[in-house]
Short mmCIF file of C-alpha atoms and ligand atoms in Angstrom, two decimals:
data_model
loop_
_atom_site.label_atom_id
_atom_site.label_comp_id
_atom_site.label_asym_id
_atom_site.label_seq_id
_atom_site.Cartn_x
_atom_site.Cartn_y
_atom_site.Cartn_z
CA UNK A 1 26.07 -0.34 -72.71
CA UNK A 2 26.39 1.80 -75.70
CA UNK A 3 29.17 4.06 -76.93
CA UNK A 4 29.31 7.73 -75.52
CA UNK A 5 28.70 10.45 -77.18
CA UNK A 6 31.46 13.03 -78.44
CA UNK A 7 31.99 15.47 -76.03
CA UNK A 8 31.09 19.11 -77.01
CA UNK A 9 34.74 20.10 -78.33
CA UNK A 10 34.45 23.63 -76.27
CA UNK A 11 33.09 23.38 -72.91
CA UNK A 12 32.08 20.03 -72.09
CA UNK A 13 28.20 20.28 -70.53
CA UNK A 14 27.79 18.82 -66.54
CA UNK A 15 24.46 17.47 -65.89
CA UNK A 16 23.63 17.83 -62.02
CA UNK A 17 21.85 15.76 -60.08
CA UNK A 18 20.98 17.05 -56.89
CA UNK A 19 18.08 15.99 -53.81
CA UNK A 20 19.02 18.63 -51.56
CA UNK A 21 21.92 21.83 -49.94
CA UNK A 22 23.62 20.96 -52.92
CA UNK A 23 26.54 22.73 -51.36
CA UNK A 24 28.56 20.58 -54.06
CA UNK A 25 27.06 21.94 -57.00
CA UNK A 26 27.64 25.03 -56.09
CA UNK A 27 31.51 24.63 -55.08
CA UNK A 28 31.40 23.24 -59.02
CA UNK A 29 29.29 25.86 -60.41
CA UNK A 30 32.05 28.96 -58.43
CA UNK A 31 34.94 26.78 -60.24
CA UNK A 32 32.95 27.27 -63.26
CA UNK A 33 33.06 30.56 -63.05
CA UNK A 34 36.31 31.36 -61.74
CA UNK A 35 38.05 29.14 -64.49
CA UNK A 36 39.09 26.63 -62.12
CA UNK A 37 36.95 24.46 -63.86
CA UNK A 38 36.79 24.59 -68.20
CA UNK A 39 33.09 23.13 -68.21
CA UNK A 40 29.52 24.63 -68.00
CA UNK A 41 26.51 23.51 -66.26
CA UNK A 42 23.93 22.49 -68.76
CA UNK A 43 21.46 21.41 -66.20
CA UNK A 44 20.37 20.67 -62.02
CA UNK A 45 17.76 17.88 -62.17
CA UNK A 46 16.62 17.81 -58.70
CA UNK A 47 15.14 15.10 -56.94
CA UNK A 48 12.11 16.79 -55.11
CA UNK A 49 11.24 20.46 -55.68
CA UNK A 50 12.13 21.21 -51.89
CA UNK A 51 15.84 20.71 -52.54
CA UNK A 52 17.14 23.78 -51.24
CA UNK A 53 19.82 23.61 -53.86
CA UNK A 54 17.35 24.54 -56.12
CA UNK A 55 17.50 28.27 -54.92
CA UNK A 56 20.62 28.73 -55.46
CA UNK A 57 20.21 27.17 -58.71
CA UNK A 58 17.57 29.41 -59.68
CA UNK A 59 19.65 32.89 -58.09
CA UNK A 60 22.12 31.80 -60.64
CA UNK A 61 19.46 31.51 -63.79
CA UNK A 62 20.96 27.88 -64.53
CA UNK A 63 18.67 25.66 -65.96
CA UNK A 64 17.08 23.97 -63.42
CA UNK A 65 14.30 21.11 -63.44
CA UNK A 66 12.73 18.73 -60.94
CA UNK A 67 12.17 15.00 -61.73
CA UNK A 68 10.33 13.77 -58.93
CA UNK A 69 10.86 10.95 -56.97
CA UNK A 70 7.41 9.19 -55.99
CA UNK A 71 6.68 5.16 -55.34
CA UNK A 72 3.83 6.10 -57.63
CA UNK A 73 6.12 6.81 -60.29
CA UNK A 74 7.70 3.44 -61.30
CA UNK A 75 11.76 3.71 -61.43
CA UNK A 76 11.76 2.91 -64.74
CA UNK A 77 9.78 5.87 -65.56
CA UNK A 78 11.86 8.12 -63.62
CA UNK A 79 14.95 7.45 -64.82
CA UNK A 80 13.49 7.33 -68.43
CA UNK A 81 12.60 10.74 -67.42
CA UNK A 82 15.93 11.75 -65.83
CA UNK A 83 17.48 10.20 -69.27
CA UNK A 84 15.30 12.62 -71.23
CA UNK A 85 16.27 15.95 -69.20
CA UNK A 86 19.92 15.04 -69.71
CA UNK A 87 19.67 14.53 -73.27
CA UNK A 88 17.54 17.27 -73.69
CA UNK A 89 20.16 19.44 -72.89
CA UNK A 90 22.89 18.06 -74.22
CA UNK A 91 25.19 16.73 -71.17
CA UNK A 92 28.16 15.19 -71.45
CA UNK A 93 29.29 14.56 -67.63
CA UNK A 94 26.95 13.51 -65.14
CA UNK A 95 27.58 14.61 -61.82
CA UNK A 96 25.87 13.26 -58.45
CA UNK A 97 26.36 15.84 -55.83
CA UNK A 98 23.99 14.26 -53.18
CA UNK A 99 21.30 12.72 -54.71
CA UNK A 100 19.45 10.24 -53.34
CA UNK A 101 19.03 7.63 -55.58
CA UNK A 102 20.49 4.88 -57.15
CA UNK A 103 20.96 5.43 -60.60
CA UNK A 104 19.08 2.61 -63.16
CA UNK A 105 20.15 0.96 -66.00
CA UNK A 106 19.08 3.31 -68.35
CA UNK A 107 20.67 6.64 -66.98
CA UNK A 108 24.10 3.98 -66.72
CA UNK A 109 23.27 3.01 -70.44
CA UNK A 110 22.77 6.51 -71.95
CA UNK A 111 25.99 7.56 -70.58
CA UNK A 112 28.46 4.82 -69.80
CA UNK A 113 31.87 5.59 -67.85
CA UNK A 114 30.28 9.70 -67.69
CA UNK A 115 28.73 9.68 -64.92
CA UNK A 116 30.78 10.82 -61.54
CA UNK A 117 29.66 10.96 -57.40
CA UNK A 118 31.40 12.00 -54.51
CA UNK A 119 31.14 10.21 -51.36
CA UNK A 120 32.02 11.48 -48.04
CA UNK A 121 34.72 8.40 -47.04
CA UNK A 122 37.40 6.80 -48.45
CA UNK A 123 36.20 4.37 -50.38
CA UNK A 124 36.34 1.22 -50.63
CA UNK A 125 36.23 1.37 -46.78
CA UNK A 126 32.58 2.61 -45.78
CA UNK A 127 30.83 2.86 -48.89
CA UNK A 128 27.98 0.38 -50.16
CA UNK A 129 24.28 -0.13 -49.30
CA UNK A 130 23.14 2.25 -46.06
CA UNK A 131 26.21 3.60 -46.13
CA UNK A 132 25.11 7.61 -46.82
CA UNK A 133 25.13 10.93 -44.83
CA UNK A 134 25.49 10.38 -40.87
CA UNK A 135 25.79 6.66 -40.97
CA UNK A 136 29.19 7.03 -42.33
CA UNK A 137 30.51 8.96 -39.77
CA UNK A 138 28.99 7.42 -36.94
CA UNK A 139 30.37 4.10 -37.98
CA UNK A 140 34.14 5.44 -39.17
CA UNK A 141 34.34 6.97 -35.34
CA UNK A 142 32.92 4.06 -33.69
CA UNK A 143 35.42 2.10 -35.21
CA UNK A 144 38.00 4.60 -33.89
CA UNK A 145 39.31 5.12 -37.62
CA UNK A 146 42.13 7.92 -37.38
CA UNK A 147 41.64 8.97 -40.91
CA UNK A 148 38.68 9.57 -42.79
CA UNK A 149 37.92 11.62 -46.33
CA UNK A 150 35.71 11.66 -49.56
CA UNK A 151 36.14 10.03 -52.57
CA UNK A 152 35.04 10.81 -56.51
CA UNK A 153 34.45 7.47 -58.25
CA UNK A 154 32.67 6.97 -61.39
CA UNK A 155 29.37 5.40 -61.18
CA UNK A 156 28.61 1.62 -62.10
CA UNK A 157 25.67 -0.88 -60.81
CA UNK A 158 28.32 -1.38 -57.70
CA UNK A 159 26.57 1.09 -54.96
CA UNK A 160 30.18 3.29 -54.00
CA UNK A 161 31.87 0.35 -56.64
CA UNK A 162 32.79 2.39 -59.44
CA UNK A 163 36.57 2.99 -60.53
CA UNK A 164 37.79 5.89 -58.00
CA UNK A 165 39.04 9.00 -59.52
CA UNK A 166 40.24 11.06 -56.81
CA UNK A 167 40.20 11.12 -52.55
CA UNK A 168 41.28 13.54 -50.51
CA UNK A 169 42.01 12.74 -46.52
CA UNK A 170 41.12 14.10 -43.38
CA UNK A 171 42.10 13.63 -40.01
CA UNK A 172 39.05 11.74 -37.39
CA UNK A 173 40.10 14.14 -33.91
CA UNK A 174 39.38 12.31 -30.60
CA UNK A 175 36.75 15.14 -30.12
CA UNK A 176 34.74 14.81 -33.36
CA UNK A 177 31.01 13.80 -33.49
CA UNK A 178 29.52 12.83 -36.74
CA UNK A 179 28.34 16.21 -37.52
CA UNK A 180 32.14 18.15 -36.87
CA UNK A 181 34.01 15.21 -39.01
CA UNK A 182 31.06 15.97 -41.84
CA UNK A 183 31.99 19.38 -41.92
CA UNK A 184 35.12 18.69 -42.12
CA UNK A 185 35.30 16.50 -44.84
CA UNK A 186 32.20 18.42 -46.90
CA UNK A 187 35.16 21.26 -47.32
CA UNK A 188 37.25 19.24 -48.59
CA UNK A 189 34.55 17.88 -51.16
CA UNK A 190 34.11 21.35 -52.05
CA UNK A 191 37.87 21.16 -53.07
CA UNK A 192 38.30 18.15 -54.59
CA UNK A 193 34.99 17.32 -56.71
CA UNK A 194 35.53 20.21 -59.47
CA UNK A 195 39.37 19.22 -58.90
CA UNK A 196 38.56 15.82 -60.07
CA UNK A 197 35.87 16.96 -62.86
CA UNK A 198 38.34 18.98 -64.43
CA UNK A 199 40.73 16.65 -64.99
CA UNK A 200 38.12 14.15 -66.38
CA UNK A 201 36.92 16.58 -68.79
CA UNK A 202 40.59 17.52 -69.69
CA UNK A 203 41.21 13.64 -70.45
CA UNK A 204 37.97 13.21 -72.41
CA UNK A 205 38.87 15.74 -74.67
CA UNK A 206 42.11 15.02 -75.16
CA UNK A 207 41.50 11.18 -75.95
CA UNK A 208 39.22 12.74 -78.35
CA UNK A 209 41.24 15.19 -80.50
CA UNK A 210 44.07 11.97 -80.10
CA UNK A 211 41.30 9.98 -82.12
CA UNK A 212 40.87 12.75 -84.32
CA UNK A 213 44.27 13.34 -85.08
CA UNK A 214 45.13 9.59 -85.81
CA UNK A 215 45.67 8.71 -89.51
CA UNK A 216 42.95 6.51 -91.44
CA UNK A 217 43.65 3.48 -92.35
C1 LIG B 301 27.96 15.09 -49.47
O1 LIG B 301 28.43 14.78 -48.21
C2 LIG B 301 28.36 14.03 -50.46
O2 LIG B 301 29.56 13.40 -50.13
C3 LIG B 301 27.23 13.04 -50.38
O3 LIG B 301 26.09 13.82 -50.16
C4 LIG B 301 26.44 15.05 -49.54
C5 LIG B 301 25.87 16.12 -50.41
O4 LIG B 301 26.01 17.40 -49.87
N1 LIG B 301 27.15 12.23 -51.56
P1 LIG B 301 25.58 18.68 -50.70
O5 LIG B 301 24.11 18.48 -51.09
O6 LIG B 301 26.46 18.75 -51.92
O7 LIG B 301 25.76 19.82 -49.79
#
């Protein structure tokens, strides 16, 4: 993996990758705005052009683009591609807010330790391969779990097995289906995700000026 970049001193620039509500992206883009959050959105790469994230997206004149997701197109093209729309404009923080994909090697290379998802459990417990949307909570209340919640963690070739940056907890109810306990949780992601970008951004940034400040030798 290769060094990041330096983060734009200002207002660090989020990257979004999206596939479809996007309901997190736009929790992050109203913390943008409300200066919850110090960062701006440079970009929504989505992963089909039905995501209906995209609308909002577009109501909100942020820079929007679709890299499509085909078997045709080989992975290694498509990331190559998602690589290029980053870049392109000039992202430093990559944030997953439900898209569908597992990131390749050379979306992990071009921005190592940058690149944060949120997951709708507490992870480590029900995260990994096929665990994603209602399979989650269909196996946390089979297993009668009393406690459920999301999770930010940065992204690594680990599916769900990156270092975790933030959770936040919710109660399972006897009466809860899959669909009530996703609600639940989703409005707590809505809470927590720009929660947790912020104070990654705020550490990046400081780290950085540190390294500036520190005498040569
Ligand atoms: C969320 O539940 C998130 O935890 C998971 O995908 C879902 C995305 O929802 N990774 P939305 O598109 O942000 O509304």
């Amino acid at each position: 993996m290769g060094q990041p970049e330096k983060l734009n001193a200002t207002l660090p620039r989020l990257g979004i990758l999206i596939s479809g509500r996007g309901s997190n992206m736009q929790a992050i883009y109203q913390a943008t705005e409300s200066g919850r959050l110090n960062a701006c959105i440079a970009v929504v790469i989505a992963s089909n052009s039905h995501a209906a994230g995209l609308v909002f997206a577009k109501e909100k004149n942020l820079n929007s683009t679709v890299v499509k997701h085909t078997r045709q197109i080989g992975k290694a093209c498509i990331d190559k591609a998602v690589v290029s729309a980053l870049q392109g404009a000039d992202v430093d923080i990559v944030i997953l807010a439900g898209y569908n994909h597992i990131i390749g090697s050379a979306v992990l290379s071009a921005f190592p330790n940058r690149i944060l998802n949120i997951h709708p459990s507490l992870l480590p417990a029900y995260g990994g391969k096929g665990m994603y949307g209602t399979a989650v909570h269909e196996a946390v209340i089979q297993n009668k779990e009393t406690q459920s919640g999301c999770t930010v963690h940065l992204v690594n070739d680990v599916i769900d097995g990156g270092a975790i940056l933030g959770q936040s907890a919710v109660d399972v109810l006897p009466e809860d289906t899959p669909e009530s306990l996703s609600q639940r949780i989703l409005k707590e992601e809505h809470q927590l995700y720009p929660k947790v970008i912020q104070t990654f951004c705020a550490s990046l940034l400081k780290s950085q000026n540190s390294e500036r400040t520190q005498p040569k030798c």
